Amino acid sequence: MSDAFALMNVIGLLAFAIVGSLKGAEADLDLFGVAVLGVLTALGGGIVRDTLVGRVPLALRATTDVLVVLLGVALALVLIRRFGDLREHPLVVLPDAVGLAAFAATGASVGYEAGLTPFGIVVLATLTAVGGGSLCDLLLTRVPVVLREDFYATPAVVGGVVFWIAVSIAIPVGTATLGCAGAALVLRLLALRRGWRLPTV
Amino acid sequence: MSDAFALMNVIGLLAFAIVGSLKGAEADLDLFGVAVLGVLTALGGGIVRDTLVGRVPLALRATTDVLVVLLGVALALVLIRRFGDLREHPLVVLPDAVGLAAFAATGASVGYEAGLTPFGIVVLATLTAVGGGSLCDLLLTRVPVVLREDFYATPAVVGGVVFWIAVSIAIPVGTATLGCAGAALVLRLLALRRGWRLPTV
Amino acid sequence: MSDAFALMNVIGLLAFAIVGSLKGAEADLDLFGVAVLGVLTALGGGIVRDTLVGRVPLALRATTDVLVVLLGVALALVLIRRFGDLREHPLVVLPDAVGLAAFAATGASVGYEAGLTPFGIVVLATLTAVGGGSLCDLLLTRVPVVLREDFYATPAVVGGVVFWIAVSIAIPVGTATLGCAGAALVLRLLALRRGWRLPTV
């Protein structure tokens, strides 16, 4: 894994942990609930990804990511007392976009290594990127935001497609992973800047 | 897998994809959300089934079923613009009953091959048949219809029991699978025709 | 598994099955729904535990636990007609605390055998103890009680930590498992008696 990509992953874990914790605090959960939502937002997508390809989730087998996530939860507890709900602030929204891109890329590459079909690769990229946040929405009994008029899952889908096209034309997996992350990130930032939405039926 | 059974499976995938998409459209999801609900209704039960017995989900490893499902989603998008919500129409309800029966049968036979107990076989038949639709209900934050006064899961349970009795008395698995599907289908059609409901406590 | 621990496990399965069934009846589910909630409350945590470490769930492979749970569901159906909702009654609350402790202990020991990190062991202890009840809350579209101001998950977390400390200092796994169950039970009973709650943020 290249250094650039490892950095994106850490930024994403921090951002997702903060977003999840803020969501839990806003829903009046207790301390345990807030921590669960932070951890689940950051690690849930990867846990779903690993479970689907038959691996024991990395989050339960390795410690580094977990420490980053717990740091994110602690940070959120400090931030919320000083600044309130920062989920719309660029300092949260931009790292969150980085995480979306990084997680889509790990999902695509894990799916590829597990021998999935193109459809499977795109599904895994998307679930890894939006699965954690969606599980949190479900725990709070809300319809996952990604299903409703928001251009959030689409960059992950497009990232998965980019990855699959890249490996189909014999581009090395490492490069394809970066291409996936790059495409998802650019698309998410454009969507944020221009207020893109998908049409309803 | 016999031709009759393969045909039932395709009919079921199409019907479930259409039902899920219509459900998503009625809940005002965006295009991505509608597609997710169609795909999840059709493939979700099988994904749960495979995950529980430790297989990478077939839906992520093989392409045929996925193409049928995407066709179903596309068909639903056309249908809804012309006819509105068709979920109560016999042209949707009858294929849906066929799918319920076919999916219960694949669940029972996968459970049997994985060496599950009779209870495990019945659980897997039921989850495969109603799991996709129930996951969709959860995403829409609704109590799954199958838990509330509707004779929908019961045919799958009975199909699982029929399968288990059949293999216990040394009937070949292929015949037991057809017996499971037949029992579930007949029971579901009778329930529809007569308006059967389970009692509440 | 020691006799004391096996007894705790049976008490827990019965109590969880009763609690889940009562929850389903109170939500006006039909008979199938009530049975599903009873079974899921008792077996759901173990199913999540086994799926995460890549095992086919014990509940689908072995029959003893299932029979205990079905007995619990039947018992609940009798109880509810005679006494109404007994979920706050000491005869339900105390065995429920025993189950919480026993399930946290099996989660911790399964996580340890699967080679998880300390974080993974604590997560598995907690999910095994509170996963079934939380899945039921989700099926009823309620925010899981454990996320909101209730000292219910915390004893499982502490039990997981106790287990991990014990094995770290070379205490045998069997003893560590009993220590985990004991710590969780004592803490839960104290929380019940004193009305402890976690603070909100």
Tab-separated table of C-alpha atoms in Angstrom, chain B residues 42-126:
chain	number	residue	atom	x	y	z
B	42	ALA	CA	-33.821	-10.069	-5.060
B	43	LEU	CA	-30.291	-10.948	-3.919
B	44	GLY	CA	-30.309	-10.145	-0.177
B	45	GLY	CA	-31.823	-13.435	0.965
B	46	GLY	CA	-29.209	-15.421	-0.951
B	47	ILE	CA	-26.402	-13.237	0.382
B	48	VAL	CA	-27.535	-13.840	3.980
B	49	ARG	CA	-27.857	-17.577	3.229
B	50	ASP	CA	-24.332	-17.847	1.802
B	51	THR	CA	-22.763	-15.719	4.543
B	52	LEU	CA	-24.306	-17.919	7.253
B	53	VAL	CA	-22.868	-21.122	5.789
B	54	GLY	CA	-19.483	-19.485	5.187
B	55	ARG	CA	-19.555	-19.144	1.381
B	56	VAL	CA	-18.710	-15.990	-0.544
B	57	PRO	CA	-22.196	-14.935	-1.761
B	58	LEU	CA	-23.037	-16.393	-5.166
B	59	ALA	CA	-24.424	-12.999	-6.196
B	60	LEU	CA	-20.892	-11.562	-5.966
B	61	ARG	CA	-19.257	-14.502	-7.742
B	62	ALA	CA	-21.612	-15.214	-10.675
B	63	THR	CA	-23.154	-12.899	-13.218
B	64	THR	CA	-26.363	-14.486	-14.557
B	65	ASP	CA	-28.626	-13.771	-11.576
B	66	VAL	CA	-27.319	-10.206	-11.350
B	67	LEU	CA	-28.223	-9.491	-14.977
B	68	VAL	CA	-31.760	-10.802	-14.426
B	69	VAL	CA	-32.100	-8.583	-11.374
B	70	LEU	CA	-30.815	-5.453	-13.136
B	71	LEU	CA	-33.299	-6.182	-15.926
B	72	GLY	CA	-36.029	-6.353	-13.273
B	73	VAL	CA	-34.996	-2.963	-11.868
B	74	ALA	CA	-35.030	-1.415	-15.368
B	75	LEU	CA	-38.436	-2.950	-16.046
B	76	ALA	CA	-39.757	-1.518	-12.768
B	77	LEU	CA	-38.592	1.983	-13.731
B	78	VAL	CA	-40.563	1.723	-16.985
B	79	LEU	CA	-43.628	0.156	-15.348
B	80	ILE	CA	-43.868	2.735	-12.591
B	81	ARG	CA	-44.019	5.645	-15.017
B	82	ARG	CA	-46.825	4.032	-16.972
B	83	PHE	CA	-48.848	2.214	-14.340
B	84	GLY	CA	-47.844	3.521	-10.899
B	85	ASP	CA	-47.506	1.116	-7.993
B	86	LEU	CA	-48.265	-2.405	-9.216
B	87	ARG	CA	-47.316	-4.318	-6.083
B	88	GLU	CA	-50.866	-5.594	-5.520
B	89	HIS	CA	-51.358	-6.560	-9.186
B	90	PRO	CA	-51.601	-10.316	-9.927
B	91	LEU	CA	-48.838	-9.921	-12.529
B	92	VAL	CA	-46.502	-9.024	-9.647
B	93	VAL	CA	-48.056	-11.002	-6.779
B	94	LEU	CA	-48.064	-14.370	-8.578
B	95	PRO	CA	-44.419	-14.264	-9.764
B	96	ASP	CA	-43.520	-13.066	-6.259
B	97	ALA	CA	-45.097	-16.258	-4.850
B	98	VAL	CA	-43.029	-18.278	-7.334
B	99	GLY	CA	-39.883	-16.522	-6.118
B	100	LEU	CA	-40.773	-17.141	-2.477
B	101	ALA	CA	-41.048	-20.861	-3.257
B	102	ALA	CA	-37.863	-21.047	-5.364
B	103	PHE	CA	-35.783	-19.157	-2.795
B	104	ALA	CA	-37.052	-21.262	0.123
B	105	ALA	CA	-35.984	-24.334	-1.862
B	106	THR	CA	-32.436	-23.059	-2.564
B	107	GLY	CA	-32.117	-22.090	1.099
B	108	ALA	CA	-33.156	-25.563	2.263
B	109	SER	CA	-30.814	-27.356	-0.129
B	110	VAL	CA	-27.817	-25.105	0.676
B	111	GLY	CA	-28.467	-25.670	4.372
B	112	TYR	CA	-28.644	-29.408	3.862
B	113	GLU	CA	-25.366	-29.480	1.921
B	114	ALA	CA	-23.715	-27.437	4.693
B	115	GLY	CA	-24.686	-30.108	7.211
B	116	LEU	CA	-27.097	-27.968	9.231
B	117	THR	CA	-29.596	-29.353	11.715
B	118	PRO	CA	-33.318	-29.529	10.791
B	119	PHE	CA	-33.785	-26.230	12.630
B	120	GLY	CA	-30.906	-24.730	10.613
B	121	ILE	CA	-32.430	-25.935	7.350
B	122	VAL	CA	-35.805	-24.372	8.151
B	123	VAL	CA	-34.136	-21.114	9.242
B	124	LEU	CA	-32.078	-20.976	6.046
B	125	ALA	CA	-35.115	-21.709	3.824
B	126	THR	CA	-37.037	-18.922	5.541
